[in-house]
Short mmCIF file of C-alpha atoms and ligand atoms in Angstrom, two decimals:
data_model
loop_
_atom_site.label_atom_id
_atom_site.label_comp_id
_atom_site.label_asym_id
_atom_site.label_seq_id
_atom_site.Cartn_x
_atom_site.Cartn_y
_atom_site.Cartn_z
CA MET A 1 12.18 30.33 15.40
CA THR A 2 9.91 30.10 12.43
CA GLY A 3 6.59 29.72 14.20
CA THR A 4 6.07 26.29 12.60
CA PRO A 5 6.50 23.49 15.11
CA LEU A 6 9.64 21.40 14.71
CA LEU A 7 7.82 18.14 15.39
CA VAL A 8 4.18 17.40 14.76
CA VAL A 9 2.51 14.14 15.68
CA ASP A 10 -0.80 14.27 13.88
CA ASP A 11 -3.58 12.00 15.04
CA ILE A 12 -1.64 8.74 15.08
CA GLU A 13 -2.98 5.31 15.77
CA VAL A 14 -0.52 2.55 16.68
CA VAL A 15 -1.26 -1.15 16.72
CA TYR A 16 1.07 -3.84 18.10
CA GLN A 17 0.98 -7.37 16.68
CA GLN A 18 -2.02 -6.45 14.53
CA ALA A 19 -4.14 -6.69 17.65
CA ILE A 20 -3.25 -4.31 20.46
CA LEU A 21 -4.39 -0.75 19.95
CA ALA A 22 -1.83 1.32 21.90
CA LEU A 23 -2.42 4.83 20.51
CA ARG A 24 -5.86 5.98 19.43
CA GLY A 25 -5.45 9.30 17.70
CA LEU A 26 -2.61 10.93 19.62
CA SER A 27 -1.55 14.42 18.56
CA LEU A 28 1.18 16.66 19.92
CA SER A 29 3.73 19.18 18.78
CA VAL A 30 7.14 20.42 19.86
CA ASP A 31 8.42 23.86 18.91
CA ALA A 32 12.08 24.58 18.22
CA GLY A 33 13.94 25.02 21.49
CA GLN A 34 11.03 23.77 23.57
CA ALA A 35 11.02 21.08 26.27
CA VAL A 36 7.78 19.10 26.12
CA THR A 37 6.85 16.38 28.56
CA LEU A 38 4.43 13.47 28.17
CA LEU A 39 2.86 12.36 31.42
CA GLY A 40 0.50 9.52 32.12
CA ALA A 41 -0.06 6.31 34.02
CA ASN A 42 1.52 2.93 33.21
CA GLY A 43 0.43 1.73 29.82
CA ALA A 44 -1.00 5.10 28.73
CA GLY A 45 1.11 5.10 25.58
CA LYS A 46 4.02 7.43 26.34
CA SER A 47 6.79 5.08 25.21
CA THR A 48 4.77 4.08 22.16
CA ALA A 49 4.45 7.74 21.20
CA LEU A 50 8.23 8.20 21.42
CA LYS A 51 8.85 5.01 19.45
CA ALA A 52 6.49 6.24 16.75
CA VAL A 53 8.52 9.46 16.51
CA SER A 54 11.86 7.63 16.33
CA ASN A 55 10.48 4.87 14.15
CA LEU A 56 11.33 2.07 16.56
CA LEU A 57 7.99 0.30 16.47
CA ARG A 58 8.81 -2.27 13.85
CA ALA A 59 11.23 -4.12 16.16
CA GLU A 60 8.27 -4.72 18.47
CA ARG A 61 5.83 -5.62 15.71
CA GLY A 62 4.12 -2.30 16.08
CA ARG A 63 2.84 -0.12 13.25
CA VAL A 64 1.43 3.36 12.77
CA THR A 65 -1.91 2.57 11.16
CA ARG A 66 -3.23 6.12 10.89
CA GLY A 67 -1.90 9.67 11.07
CA ARG A 68 1.50 11.20 10.39
CA VAL A 69 4.71 12.27 12.10
CA LEU A 70 6.23 15.43 10.63
CA PHE A 71 9.66 16.89 11.37
CA GLU A 72 10.14 20.37 9.93
CA GLY A 73 7.09 19.70 7.82
CA GLN A 74 8.54 16.53 6.30
CA ASP A 75 6.84 13.17 6.82
CA ILE A 76 9.45 11.11 8.70
CA GLY A 77 7.29 8.03 9.14
CA ARG A 78 9.35 5.95 6.71
CA LEU A 79 12.85 7.06 7.67
CA ASP A 80 15.01 4.44 9.35
CA THR A 81 16.93 5.25 12.52
CA ALA A 82 20.11 6.26 10.66
CA ASP A 83 18.21 8.64 8.38
CA LEU A 84 16.37 10.07 11.37
CA VAL A 85 19.65 10.76 13.16
CA GLU A 86 20.84 12.45 9.98
CA ALA A 87 17.66 14.54 9.99
CA GLY A 88 18.30 15.50 13.62
CA VAL A 89 15.99 13.22 15.61
CA ILE A 90 17.46 10.87 18.19
CA GLN A 91 15.99 8.85 21.03
CA VAL A 92 17.54 8.02 24.40
CA LEU A 93 15.80 4.77 25.22
CA GLU A 94 14.40 3.80 28.56
CA GLY A 95 16.99 1.88 30.54
CA ARG A 96 19.90 3.89 29.15
CA HIS A 97 21.45 1.31 26.82
CA CYS A 98 25.16 1.95 26.78
CA PHE A 99 27.63 -0.58 25.38
CA PRO A 100 28.82 -2.06 28.70
CA GLN A 101 32.07 -3.53 27.34
CA LEU A 102 33.17 -0.26 25.74
CA THR A 103 34.70 2.56 27.73
CA VAL A 104 32.76 5.72 28.44
CA GLU A 105 34.72 7.56 25.76
CA GLU A 106 34.28 4.78 23.20
CA ASN A 107 30.53 4.92 23.86
CA LEU A 108 30.56 8.66 23.20
CA ILE A 109 32.58 8.23 20.02
CA SER A 110 30.09 5.63 18.80
CA GLY A 111 27.42 8.33 18.95
CA ALA A 112 29.26 10.39 16.35
CA VAL A 113 29.54 7.65 13.73
CA SER A 114 26.97 9.28 11.48
CA ARG A 115 29.04 12.48 11.43
CA ARG A 116 32.34 10.76 10.62
CA LEU A 117 34.15 13.06 13.03
CA ARG A 118 37.90 12.79 13.36
CA GLY A 119 40.80 14.58 14.96
CA ARG A 120 40.07 18.02 16.33
CA ALA A 121 36.37 18.05 15.49
CA LEU A 122 35.89 14.81 17.39
CA ARG A 123 37.88 16.16 20.35
CA ALA A 124 35.76 19.31 20.41
CA ALA A 125 32.53 17.32 20.39
CA LEU A 126 33.81 15.11 23.23
CA ASP A 127 34.93 18.15 25.22
CA ARG A 128 31.47 19.67 24.94
CA VAL A 129 29.94 16.50 26.41
CA TYR A 130 32.53 16.43 29.22
CA ASP A 131 31.80 20.10 29.88
CA LEU A 132 28.10 19.30 30.32
CA PHE A 133 28.75 16.10 32.27
CA PRO A 134 31.91 16.66 34.33
CA ARG A 135 31.15 13.46 36.22
CA LEU A 136 32.07 11.51 33.09
CA VAL A 137 35.59 12.95 32.91
CA PRO A 138 37.22 10.71 35.52
CA LYS A 139 35.30 7.74 34.05
CA ARG A 140 36.30 8.20 30.43
CA GLY A 141 38.59 5.14 30.37
CA ILE A 142 36.32 2.88 32.38
CA ASN A 143 33.96 0.31 30.88
CA ALA A 144 30.46 1.81 30.81
CA GLY A 145 29.12 -1.32 32.52
CA TYR A 146 31.01 -0.37 35.66
CA THR A 147 29.57 3.15 35.97
CA SER A 148 26.60 4.09 38.16
CA GLY A 149 23.02 4.37 36.92
CA GLY A 150 23.22 8.15 36.92
CA GLU A 151 26.48 8.12 35.00
CA GLN A 152 24.99 5.72 32.46
CA GLN A 153 22.03 8.03 31.93
CA MET A 154 24.45 10.92 31.44
CA LEU A 155 26.46 8.79 29.03
CA ALA A 156 23.34 7.87 27.06
CA ILE A 157 22.43 11.55 26.72
CA GLY A 158 26.04 12.45 25.94
CA ARG A 159 26.19 9.83 23.22
CA ALA A 160 22.99 11.20 21.69
CA LEU A 161 24.54 14.67 21.72
CA MET A 162 27.54 13.45 19.74
CA ALA A 163 25.19 13.07 16.75
CA ARG A 164 24.36 16.79 17.04
CA PRO A 165 20.58 16.32 17.20
CA ARG A 166 17.91 18.99 16.87
CA LEU A 167 15.40 16.98 18.90
CA ILE A 168 16.08 14.39 21.59
CA ALA A 169 13.28 12.08 22.71
CA LEU A 170 13.94 10.68 26.19
CA ASP A 171 12.01 7.83 27.78
CA GLU A 172 11.87 8.05 31.59
CA PRO A 173 15.27 9.65 32.17
CA SER A 174 14.60 9.74 35.92
CA MET A 175 13.85 6.05 36.28
CA GLY A 176 15.62 4.36 39.16
CA LEU A 177 17.79 7.36 40.00
CA ALA A 178 18.17 9.24 43.28
CA PRO A 179 16.39 12.63 43.42
CA LEU A 180 19.61 14.64 43.40
CA VAL A 181 20.90 12.83 40.32
CA VAL A 182 17.54 13.37 38.63
CA GLU A 183 17.84 17.10 39.32
CA GLU A 184 21.34 17.14 37.90
CA ILE A 185 20.18 15.44 34.72
CA PHE A 186 17.21 17.75 34.24
CA ASP A 187 19.43 20.79 34.85
CA ILE A 188 21.65 19.60 32.03
CA LEU A 189 18.65 19.03 29.77
CA HIS A 190 17.76 22.67 30.50
CA ARG A 191 21.20 23.76 29.37
CA LEU A 192 20.84 21.78 26.15
CA ARG A 193 17.63 23.60 25.42
CA ASP A 194 18.95 27.03 26.39
CA GLU A 195 22.53 26.89 25.15
CA GLU A 196 22.17 24.65 22.10
CA GLY A 197 18.55 25.22 21.18
CA ILE A 198 17.90 21.47 21.29
CA SER A 199 14.23 20.52 21.54
CA LEU A 200 13.24 17.85 24.02
CA LEU A 201 10.36 15.39 24.16
CA ILE A 202 10.43 13.66 27.53
CA ALA A 203 8.17 10.82 28.68
CA GLU A 204 8.06 10.75 32.46
CA GLN A 205 6.21 9.05 35.29
CA ASN A 206 7.78 11.54 37.68
CA ALA A 207 5.27 14.29 36.95
CA ALA A 208 6.52 16.65 39.65
CA VAL A 209 10.06 16.78 38.31
CA ALA A 210 9.04 16.80 34.66
CA LEU A 211 6.58 19.66 35.09
CA ARG A 212 9.11 21.75 36.92
CA HIS A 213 11.53 21.50 34.03
CA ALA A 214 9.30 21.44 30.93
CA ASP A 215 7.76 24.30 28.99
CA HIS A 216 4.68 22.41 27.87
CA ALA A 217 3.02 19.20 29.02
CA TYR A 218 0.63 16.64 27.59
CA ILE A 219 -1.28 14.14 29.65
CA VAL A 220 -1.72 10.85 27.88
CA GLU A 221 -4.55 8.55 28.82
CA ASN A 222 -5.56 5.44 26.97
CA GLY A 223 -3.54 6.26 23.90
CA ARG A 224 -4.65 9.87 23.51
CA ALA A 225 -3.45 13.26 24.71
CA VAL A 226 -6.40 14.35 26.85
CA VAL A 227 -5.05 17.58 28.33
CA ASP A 228 -2.20 19.87 27.38
CA GLY A 229 -0.92 23.31 28.27
CA PRO A 230 2.00 25.26 29.68
CA ALA A 231 3.72 23.06 32.26
CA ALA A 232 3.09 25.57 35.06
CA ASP A 233 -0.66 25.59 34.32
CA ILE A 234 -0.82 21.80 34.19
CA ALA A 235 1.09 21.58 37.48
CA ALA A 236 -1.46 23.88 39.14
CA ARG A 237 -4.55 21.89 38.10
CA PRO A 238 -6.04 20.15 41.13
CA ASP A 239 -7.23 17.16 39.08
CA VAL A 240 -3.74 16.65 37.72
CA ARG A 241 -2.21 16.98 41.15
CA ASP A 242 -4.59 14.40 42.54
CA LEU A 243 -4.11 11.93 39.74
CA TYR A 244 -0.44 12.19 38.96
CA PHE A 245 1.37 13.79 41.84
CA GLY A 246 0.20 11.27 44.40
CA LEU A 247 2.57 8.74 42.91
CA SER A 248 5.54 11.03 42.56
CA ALA A 249 5.05 13.25 45.62
CA SER A 250 7.26 11.04 47.74
CA SER A 251 10.22 11.78 45.50
CA GLU A 252 9.61 15.54 45.60
CA ARG A 253 12.05 17.46 47.68
CA THR A 254 10.14 20.72 47.86
CA PRO A 255 7.27 20.96 50.33
CA HIS A 256 3.77 21.72 49.12
CA ALA A 257 2.93 25.30 48.41
CA PRO A 258 0.63 26.75 51.06
CA GLY A 259 -2.97 26.13 50.14
CA ALA A 260 -2.14 23.30 47.71
CA PRO A 261 -4.38 20.27 48.10
CA VAL A 262 -3.02 17.64 50.43
CA LEU A 263 -1.99 14.65 48.42
CA THR A 264 -2.94 11.16 49.34
CA GLU A 265 -0.05 8.74 49.25
CA SER A 266 -0.58 5.73 47.06
CA PRO A 267 -0.94 2.51 49.08
N1 ATP B 1 5.82 -4.46 22.31
C1 ATP B 1 4.53 -4.43 22.65
N2 ATP B 1 3.69 -5.40 22.23
C2 ATP B 1 2.38 -5.38 22.57
N3 ATP B 1 1.80 -4.41 23.29
C3 ATP B 1 2.59 -3.42 23.73
C4 ATP B 1 3.98 -3.38 23.44
N4 ATP B 1 4.51 -2.27 24.00
C5 ATP B 1 3.48 -1.65 24.61
N5 ATP B 1 2.33 -2.32 24.45
C6 ATP B 1 1.01 -1.94 24.96
O1 ATP B 1 0.71 -0.65 24.47
C7 ATP B 1 0.13 0.16 25.50
C8 ATP B 1 0.97 1.40 25.73
O2 ATP B 1 2.22 1.01 26.27
P1 ATP B 1 3.43 2.02 26.51
O3 ATP B 1 4.61 1.20 26.84
O4 ATP B 1 3.53 2.94 25.36
O5 ATP B 1 2.91 2.83 27.78
P2 ATP B 1 3.70 3.83 28.73
O6 ATP B 1 2.83 5.02 28.89
O7 ATP B 1 5.07 4.06 28.22
O8 ATP B 1 3.75 3.03 30.10
P3 ATP B 1 4.87 3.00 31.26
O9 ATP B 1 4.59 4.21 32.09
O10 ATP B 1 4.58 1.74 32.00
O11 ATP B 1 6.21 3.03 30.62
C9 ATP B 1 0.00 -0.74 26.72
O12 ATP B 1 -1.30 -1.27 26.72
C10 ATP B 1 1.01 -1.81 26.47
O13 ATP B 1 0.64 -3.01 27.09
MG1 MG B 2 6.95 3.73 29.00
#
């Protein structure tokens, strides 16, 4: 580690359709080998922040109108998706987005296009993904469209890995998945961080799960990061528990710690 953050989002403003102000001076940073989570209510700006990092705003008529996004100190604001992948930044979009008509293995291979892998190198990259996601092994010849939601999320992450990224941005990886599958996916994200040194930027509504697995957390409100700190500290803040855990408490498997405030269920 160099001490310089890998990714720096510096005071960005994002406007959609020249009218809708979605981010109003959002700043954050991700160190090498760190898992950082973005939490916040619906519409807070989490997905927009990820799209600004991966330069996916243009497709939605969105634009960064102020501020900068730096990766290893380089301004990446003008790089297209292919150049970003080359630089080491890749996003796993919300909703997983596999090619449903291609097999699981063909989907994985499509993730390595930028590296032009062939033969043994390609096999080794595939084997690493199958090692991380053993559930994909029996599905390798099956069309991705016929796999379960959890398997598709694993496939989407596996395909991102095939590009050998340094940073993966993930939008709501837990969405729509059963708690046990969510745990499995976050455990694998842990391994990516620990065994491969991959940095993670994860937008999540499921604050309880995300905080348990992240190193650092930002709370986004109204297009700004209003609070940040080590994930364990954020998880212990009563105001955060009240605001954000109420929604996700029902999906938590662990009981409350003794003395923790009792959470009100959302209606
Ligand atoms: N393509 C778009 N065009 C116009 N406005 C948009 C677009 N995408 C998002 N917005 C607006 O930008 C703001 C931030 O949205 P964003 O999707 O980033 O929030 P979010 O934190 O990811 O929410 P959620 O938890 O629901 O996924 C919202 O006010 C939203 O309505
Ligand atoms: Mg979102």
